[in-house]
XYZ file of C-alpha atoms in Angstrom:
563
model
C 0.019 -0.004 -0.010
C 2.830 2.426 0.857
C 4.538 3.401 -2.377
C 7.439 5.821 -2.185
C 8.776 6.765 -5.568
C 12.470 7.009 -6.400
C 12.492 9.024 -9.623
C 13.682 12.581 -9.102
C 14.437 13.993 -12.588
C 12.055 16.925 -12.184
C 12.693 20.399 -13.525
C 13.613 22.920 -10.780
C 10.709 25.311 -11.469
C 8.062 22.591 -11.101
C 9.793 21.318 -7.968
C 9.795 24.835 -6.455
C 6.096 25.239 -7.260
C 5.354 21.877 -5.663
C 7.304 22.698 -2.497
C 5.664 26.099 -2.073
C 2.218 24.544 -2.516
C 3.016 22.064 0.284
C 4.070 24.911 2.563
C 0.908 26.828 1.739
C -1.175 23.821 2.688
C 0.540 23.705 6.106
C -0.187 27.403 6.633
C -3.812 27.043 5.554
C -4.235 24.209 8.035
C -2.845 26.534 10.711
C -5.409 29.215 9.801
C -8.178 26.637 10.247
C -6.828 25.893 13.704
C -6.679 29.538 14.688
C -10.198 30.282 13.575
C -11.985 27.195 14.803
C -10.276 26.261 18.091
C -11.771 27.018 21.467
C -8.912 27.271 23.953
C -6.803 30.446 24.232
C -3.592 28.414 24.065
C -4.585 27.668 20.468
C -6.420 30.728 19.193
C -4.438 33.346 21.150
C -0.974 31.838 21.517
C -0.697 29.512 18.481
C 0.786 26.650 20.524
C 0.164 24.177 17.751
C 1.739 23.061 14.463
C 0.502 21.683 11.166
C 2.747 19.581 8.971
C 2.732 17.079 6.128
C 4.577 13.842 5.480
C 4.859 11.552 2.480
C 3.392 8.092 2.467
C 6.304 6.679 4.429
C 6.256 9.315 7.192
C 9.060 11.547 5.857
C 8.386 15.204 6.729
C 7.726 17.157 3.494
C 6.473 20.425 4.986
C 6.642 22.010 8.434
C 5.849 25.560 7.369
C 3.367 26.372 10.103
C 3.904 26.268 13.844
C 6.478 25.450 16.507
C 9.822 23.890 15.465
C 10.034 21.558 18.469
C 6.613 20.131 17.431
C 7.451 19.571 13.790
C 11.130 18.722 13.583
C 10.418 15.228 14.929
C 6.882 15.093 13.596
C 7.695 12.300 11.214
C 8.508 9.974 14.103
C 4.792 9.934 15.026
C 3.711 8.987 11.506
C 6.360 6.264 11.320
C 5.175 4.782 14.627
C 1.557 4.941 13.388
C 2.500 2.991 10.260
C 4.307 0.374 12.336
C 1.353 0.166 14.756
C -1.432 -0.195 12.191
C 0.354 -1.744 9.197
C -2.083 -2.468 6.349
C -5.106 -1.378 8.351
C -4.705 2.275 7.404
C -7.773 3.184 5.283
C -9.255 6.083 3.431
C -11.396 8.064 5.895
C -9.350 7.119 8.961
C -8.150 9.735 11.388
C -5.710 8.877 14.207
C -4.853 10.399 17.573
C -1.692 9.819 19.641
C 0.569 11.492 22.209
C 2.757 8.912 23.965
C 6.485 9.668 23.837
C 7.564 6.074 24.359
C 5.424 4.054 21.919
C 3.885 6.654 19.574
C 6.656 9.070 18.607
C 5.298 11.927 20.660
C 7.279 14.732 22.231
C 5.364 14.848 25.502
C 1.849 13.996 26.623
C 0.292 17.516 26.313
C 0.960 17.538 22.566
C -1.925 15.618 21.031
C -1.132 14.659 17.405
C -4.006 14.154 14.933
C -2.977 12.340 11.735
C -5.018 11.674 8.611
C -3.831 9.437 5.767
C -4.571 11.038 2.402
C -5.716 8.712 -0.385
C -6.504 9.480 -3.994
C -7.697 6.919 -6.518
C -7.050 4.211 -3.901
C -3.393 5.156 -3.418
C -1.913 6.498 -0.197
C -0.252 9.807 -1.067
C 0.628 11.487 2.225
C -0.345 12.192 5.813
C -1.786 15.494 7.042
C -0.896 16.171 10.655
C -1.735 18.624 13.480
C 0.155 18.621 16.790
C -1.202 20.871 19.511
C -0.638 21.532 23.224
C -3.808 20.780 25.203
C -5.086 22.942 28.034
C -5.171 19.864 30.273
C -4.452 16.151 29.966
C -5.392 14.917 33.465
C -2.558 13.912 35.758
C -1.792 15.197 39.242
C -2.323 18.941 38.654
C -4.353 21.094 36.286
C -2.679 22.681 33.315
C -0.701 19.810 31.711
C 2.584 20.441 33.620
C 2.876 18.499 36.877
C 6.062 19.475 38.758
C 5.292 16.793 41.331
C 5.257 13.894 38.844
C 7.734 11.143 39.480
C 6.525 8.848 36.652
C 4.654 9.421 33.438
C 1.383 8.027 34.837
C 1.159 11.106 37.085
C 1.416 13.450 34.086
C -1.784 12.523 32.279
C -3.396 10.147 29.859
C -1.139 8.145 27.539
C -2.499 7.560 24.028
C -0.958 5.146 21.505
C -1.987 5.541 17.887
C -5.778 5.111 17.999
C -8.498 5.734 15.441
C -10.909 8.517 16.217
C -12.451 8.196 12.732
C -12.674 4.717 11.201
C -13.449 5.041 7.460
C -15.291 8.317 8.182
C -17.169 6.869 11.159
C -16.605 8.987 14.249
C -15.464 6.880 17.212
C -17.427 8.499 20.056
C -16.216 5.902 22.564
C -12.522 6.566 21.945
C -12.878 10.371 22.030
C -15.015 10.215 25.204
C -12.386 8.007 26.837
C -9.691 10.572 26.063
C -11.609 13.716 26.919
C -13.096 12.416 30.168
C -9.565 11.871 31.382
C -9.030 15.666 31.238
C -10.381 18.418 33.451
C -11.949 20.238 30.478
C -13.593 17.495 28.391
C -15.798 19.855 26.359
C -12.927 22.213 25.524
C -10.522 19.379 24.642
C -13.215 17.738 22.485
C -13.795 21.016 20.673
C -10.093 21.562 20.121
C -9.772 17.992 18.840
C -12.405 18.668 16.247
C -10.483 21.808 15.243
C -7.447 19.612 14.705
C -9.511 17.170 12.671
C -10.869 20.035 10.566
C -7.319 21.191 9.847
C -6.064 17.792 8.638
C -9.187 17.317 6.497
C -8.488 20.650 4.818
C -4.929 19.512 4.339
C -6.123 16.252 2.787
C -8.381 18.115 0.360
C -5.571 20.318 -0.780
C -3.178 17.414 -1.250
C -5.697 15.631 -3.452
C -6.034 18.827 -5.488
C -2.255 18.823 -5.938
C -2.402 15.204 -7.061
C -4.974 16.201 -9.685
C -2.659 18.996 -10.870
C 0.647 17.111 -10.870
C -0.692 13.610 -11.389
C -1.230 10.858 -8.841
C 1.622 8.797 -10.291
C 4.020 11.739 -10.086
C 3.077 12.987 -6.601
C 5.484 10.600 -4.887
C 8.259 11.539 -7.332
C 7.819 15.217 -6.462
C 7.987 14.354 -2.716
C 11.272 12.511 -3.264
C 12.547 15.453 -5.275
C 11.686 17.947 -2.536
C 13.517 15.883 0.063
C 16.560 15.240 -2.131
C 16.828 18.936 -2.989
C 16.781 19.853 0.711
C 19.504 17.346 1.410
C 21.735 18.761 -1.319
C 21.261 22.317 -0.045
C 22.108 21.431 3.566
C 25.049 19.173 2.722
C 26.588 22.059 0.882
C 26.196 24.236 3.994
C 27.695 21.529 6.241
C 30.716 21.153 3.973
C 31.624 24.756 4.758
C 32.178 23.756 8.423
C 35.784 22.604 9.015
C 35.985 18.873 9.717
C 36.571 18.185 13.371
C 35.148 17.256 16.727
C 33.361 20.049 18.611
C 32.095 19.954 22.181
C 29.446 22.000 23.973
C 27.735 22.017 27.344
C 24.780 23.675 29.006
C 23.039 22.840 32.255
C 19.823 23.113 34.215
C 20.031 24.640 37.689
C 17.724 22.142 39.335
C 16.362 18.644 38.851
C 12.795 19.647 39.656
C 13.235 18.388 43.218
C 16.379 20.045 44.508
C 18.925 22.635 43.368
C 21.816 21.001 41.532
C 23.374 21.251 38.121
C 22.129 18.798 35.491
C 24.496 18.563 32.533
C 23.701 18.331 28.871
C 26.949 17.496 27.093
C 27.317 17.100 23.331
C 30.148 16.019 21.071
C 29.590 16.887 17.445
C 31.708 15.287 14.741
C 31.703 16.954 11.308
C 33.136 14.861 8.511
C 32.540 16.108 5.004
C 28.787 16.669 4.818
C 27.917 14.286 7.663
C 27.221 15.285 11.275
C 27.269 12.918 14.284
C 25.742 14.317 17.485
C 26.686 12.295 20.580
C 25.203 13.070 24.018
C 27.514 10.686 25.907
C 28.407 12.396 29.201
C 24.968 13.890 29.680
C 23.473 13.367 33.138
C 21.400 10.254 33.791
C 17.623 10.545 33.656
C 16.100 12.244 36.677
C 12.985 11.715 38.775
C 11.159 14.873 37.708
C 9.457 15.849 34.456
C 12.552 17.449 32.873
C 13.737 14.391 30.937
C 13.643 14.587 27.140
C 11.984 11.927 25.016
C 14.097 10.699 22.150
C 11.735 12.370 19.603
C 12.065 15.657 21.455
C 15.881 15.329 21.637
C 16.130 14.773 17.863
C 13.767 17.653 17.216
C 15.890 19.967 19.399
C 19.035 18.937 17.540
C 17.350 19.637 14.229
C 16.261 23.022 15.503
C 19.802 23.855 16.601
C 21.277 23.094 13.176
C 18.427 24.740 11.254
C 19.290 27.997 13.016
C 23.055 27.502 12.595
C 22.938 26.771 8.891
C 20.842 29.733 7.839
C 17.366 30.711 6.724
C 17.631 29.280 3.204
C 17.372 25.661 4.158
C 14.073 23.944 3.297
C 11.626 22.979 6.025
C 11.508 19.211 5.625
C 13.272 16.052 6.820
C 15.633 16.027 3.843
C 17.426 18.839 5.647
C 18.230 16.453 8.538
C 19.273 13.284 6.612
C 22.959 13.945 7.266
C 22.496 14.210 11.032
C 22.889 11.134 13.242
C 21.868 11.459 16.895
C 23.323 9.193 19.616
C 21.434 9.578 22.883
C 22.468 6.959 25.455
C 19.476 5.012 26.781
C 18.785 5.937 30.407
C 20.212 9.402 30.031
C 18.362 12.696 30.421
C 17.994 12.894 26.660
C 16.686 9.335 26.129
C 15.029 8.130 29.351
C 13.616 4.707 30.096
C 9.874 4.457 30.714
C 8.078 5.336 32.906
C 10.234 8.441 33.465
C 8.221 11.694 33.339
C 8.944 13.976 30.376
C 6.232 16.664 30.285
C 8.558 19.627 30.582
C 10.981 18.405 27.919
C 9.791 20.802 25.147
C 11.091 23.639 27.384
C 13.884 22.021 29.350
C 16.112 20.374 28.376
C 15.295 21.549 24.856
C 16.902 24.904 25.698
C 20.000 23.191 27.010
C 20.286 20.852 24.028
C 20.131 23.754 21.577
C 22.449 25.895 23.645
C 25.008 23.082 23.928
C 24.990 22.571 20.162
C 25.435 26.296 19.576
C 28.254 26.535 22.100
C 30.091 23.701 20.412
C 30.558 25.955 17.363
C 31.119 29.265 19.210
C 34.811 29.414 18.335
C 34.826 27.954 14.850
C 31.848 29.904 13.355
C 31.011 32.782 15.668
C 29.301 34.740 12.907
C 26.607 32.063 12.674
C 26.130 31.281 16.369
C 23.391 32.947 18.322
C 23.934 34.163 21.854
C 21.871 32.353 24.442
C 18.153 32.925 24.691
C 16.710 33.881 28.045
C 15.066 30.909 29.764
C 11.399 31.241 30.819
C 10.407 31.509 34.462
C 6.631 32.049 34.377
C 4.342 29.458 36.017
C 1.084 27.924 34.857
C -1.825 29.134 37.008
C -5.062 27.428 37.854
C -7.912 28.151 40.218
C -11.685 28.509 40.403
C -13.746 31.410 39.160
C -15.318 33.314 42.047
C -18.705 33.641 40.328
C -19.239 30.039 39.078
C -16.594 28.015 40.926
C -15.552 26.582 37.565
C -11.925 25.559 37.132
C -9.701 27.699 34.909
C -6.118 27.262 33.670
C -4.141 30.300 32.559
C -0.821 30.207 30.628
C 1.289 33.354 31.093
C 2.301 33.635 27.462
C 2.828 37.397 27.826
C 5.682 36.931 30.345
C 8.196 35.688 27.813
C 12.010 36.128 27.840
C 14.218 37.824 25.255
C 16.120 36.142 22.411
C 19.856 36.047 21.827
C 21.717 38.400 19.488
C 23.618 37.399 16.354
C 26.373 38.923 14.269
C 23.930 40.784 12.042
C 21.151 41.870 14.412
C 19.939 42.443 17.972
C 18.078 39.703 19.806
C 14.314 39.929 19.566
C 12.621 41.525 22.561
C 10.175 39.232 24.398
C 10.386 36.795 21.517
C 9.350 33.915 23.706
C 10.803 30.491 24.172
C 13.660 29.061 22.167
C 11.784 25.913 21.138
C 9.198 28.068 19.285
C 11.540 30.594 17.639
C 8.762 33.135 18.081
C 5.953 31.002 16.658
C 4.086 31.070 19.991
C 2.545 34.492 20.068
C 1.677 36.997 22.808
C -2.037 36.871 23.707
C -4.468 39.751 23.867
C -4.462 40.758 27.556
C -7.841 42.525 27.259
C -9.342 39.213 26.158
C -7.611 37.480 29.093
C -9.291 39.899 31.484
C -12.662 38.895 30.009
C -12.183 35.158 30.337
C -10.118 34.873 33.515
C -10.604 36.466 37.006
C -7.559 38.711 36.578
C -6.521 42.324 36.086
C -3.261 43.220 34.387
C -1.278 45.950 36.093
C 1.894 46.092 34.004
C 3.316 44.707 30.823
C 6.392 46.535 29.555
C 9.947 45.839 28.445
C 12.283 45.269 31.386
C 14.945 47.997 31.480
C 18.588 46.683 31.490
C 17.532 43.050 31.026
C 19.128 42.698 27.593
C 22.654 41.361 27.393
C 25.050 43.986 26.178
C 26.988 43.749 22.937
C 27.676 45.273 19.566
C 24.322 43.670 18.966
C 22.406 43.521 22.158
C 20.235 40.694 23.380
C 16.476 40.835 23.433
C 14.864 42.440 26.449
C 12.608 40.559 28.841
C 9.456 42.051 30.325
C 8.066 43.344 33.589
C 4.719 41.582 33.871
C 2.286 42.037 36.767
C -1.147 40.419 37.007
C -3.638 40.645 39.889
C -5.607 37.501 40.644
C -9.064 38.094 42.091
C -9.353 34.615 43.514
C -7.098 32.076 45.283
C -4.808 30.319 42.782
C -2.280 27.513 42.499
C 0.838 27.813 40.395
C 2.873 25.110 38.719
C 6.318 26.584 39.138
C 8.889 25.921 36.413
C 11.446 28.670 36.857
C 14.588 27.520 35.112
C 15.206 31.171 34.252
C 14.977 32.285 37.892
C 18.237 33.359 39.519
C 20.541 31.972 36.799
C 22.400 33.551 33.914
C 20.594 31.859 31.083
C 20.994 34.087 28.027
C 24.787 33.775 27.670
C 26.788 36.303 25.632
C 29.206 35.367 22.839
C 32.198 37.066 21.185
C 32.610 39.350 24.261
C 28.895 40.042 24.617
C 27.420 39.858 28.140
C 24.687 37.682 29.529
C 21.084 38.832 29.818
C 19.482 39.589 33.195
C 18.284 36.741 35.418
C 14.586 36.123 35.794
C 12.515 36.780 38.905
C 9.061 35.652 40.059
C 7.509 37.279 43.127
C 4.075 37.231 44.713
C 2.288 39.915 46.664
C -0.569 38.744 48.852
C -3.506 40.834 49.891
C -1.758 42.030 53.067
C 1.048 43.568 50.970
C 3.683 40.956 51.806
C 6.059 40.269 48.912
C 7.988 37.025 48.492
C 9.983 35.292 45.822
C 8.587 31.979 44.587
C 10.601 28.790 44.340
C 12.013 27.551 41.032
C 9.921 24.367 41.064
C 6.939 22.755 42.797
C 3.369 23.950 43.335
C 2.543 27.203 45.197
C -0.824 28.170 46.650
C -1.474 31.904 46.792
C -4.241 34.078 48.197
C -5.757 36.733 45.958
C -2.950 39.127 45.094
C -0.363 40.077 42.505
C 2.043 37.850 40.588
C 5.017 39.628 39.037
C 7.355 38.085 36.485
C 10.558 39.822 35.483
C 11.572 37.663 32.588
C 15.165 37.023 31.586
C 17.034 38.696 28.737
C 18.873 37.305 25.801
C 22.664 37.391 25.537
C 24.604 40.000 23.571
C 26.934 39.423 20.595
C 30.227 41.259 20.296
C 31.989 44.024 22.206
C 29.418 46.499 23.649
C 31.861 49.362 23.033
C 31.438 48.755 19.283
C 27.693 49.369 19.341
C 26.701 52.414 17.332
C 25.873 55.610 19.176
C 22.577 55.846 17.286
C 21.455 52.395 18.477
C 22.412 53.136 22.106
C 20.419 56.390 22.005
C 17.433 54.585 20.502
C 17.572 51.984 23.325
C 17.686 54.746 25.950
C 14.674 56.470 24.460
C 12.788 53.161 24.319
C 13.614 52.352 27.958
C 15.540 49.218 27.023
C 18.734 50.429 28.671
C 19.322 53.063 31.307
C 21.640 56.054 31.096
C 23.863 54.408 33.721
C 24.315 51.180 31.787
C 24.760 53.149 28.552
C 27.660 54.998 30.145
C 29.244 52.167 32.149
C 28.872 49.297 29.675
C 28.544 50.873 26.250
C 30.855 53.835 26.810
C 28.091 56.283 25.877
C 29.026 59.863 26.782
C 25.832 61.688 25.858
């Protein structure tokens, strides 16, 4: 049934048209998600991704969404094919999330996959991967800092059919949604995901009509082969050698201690071997990385190192081999918890890969991105006593600078590269029992350099009801956005709470905190700077002073500004 063509003698113009049509389909699927989903984490923050694979599960487009979702998206389709074999039919739609048996990143990311048939032939798979507002487990809001095994994180879903030859499987969907705290919302968001993949399927069939069913597979092979040729040429520009990098987490989710992510990268011709031997063993808390997530983080690191011209498909990663020792932090043994892996250690994996090349190709390496420190909040509405979960997507850190530009202010988390967007705070005030007091760039948070890092934010929100907070503050109290080429690190993050009696206290880096009605303030971390701050142009320094990004004192002491 699965027929992957091998012929690739296609003219470049037709191949370019085909590739751009695939990318447009991914983006159109994303628009469907934005307009039809119910939860704010989808329709306000875009914490979802839409992608396409060929009939064998090779990623052929990841043009919409979050890189950590899509880089390893093909793993899920490959596991589905292994799981169901020849029982994949026209009209089927599948759901999965498990990181150990289903190729998932972590449990909150549900993946909906639809095989696309045309004239009885399997052409491709249309996929949507999206972070759910809740998946059950020990605490509301998908992230359980208290989890010590995956069963405490939420429901585990192998590849299951939620549509069987166009017949909706009510029993399966009810089983899934009733294991969450928001069954109606999760069910609605699932239907949004189904709508997106069905639109993707329709568009793929239209492409098959245009290019020919028999030729569709040939074009897919051509797209992947072209991407491989482009990226191999970029890799050949890196001097052959063995390069080593390291980053670390400041806590293991239970106690404060350094957790190492060590990488040895061997470049030989156009091949890259990435070896995580020396990385810390798996830990008890939810900050282990599933193998799918680890590979996706490596792909993200190299996609950013090798430039913006590389195509967005798995052909760009064919030359990369990832060795992640079983039982390590980056390839844990079940039932280790992994829910936080798309944040940490994704940051540390990417940072370690970047740092490995800091000396050999500094003009391509980004400074470190500020690590997030905002919690996930849940509580009950004072008027209805209904449960709510609120993600603080407006309390994001700054990005790292590069040789050609400043870091992006409040760009968000590294694993998204800015694809997760800042929500509308006025809408938040309508749907949550909150009042926003401050949301502004944090002065002097950006790492200094010829190109400065991105600024974090000063973010204060008043809760009108008692709340609980899933704390996940890797960016608290640590220099996370490291500088490169004599640039300085960005400011450390802070999270403080002010209760109704006016008392102010810093929150812990991990665990669950219960707070009376009051104010939560997040001072998010800044990105690192690139290059000597004294080389920054006077005009840019003056613009930063006017914008409140840097103070007069820092301008004088760090940048040598004498105005």
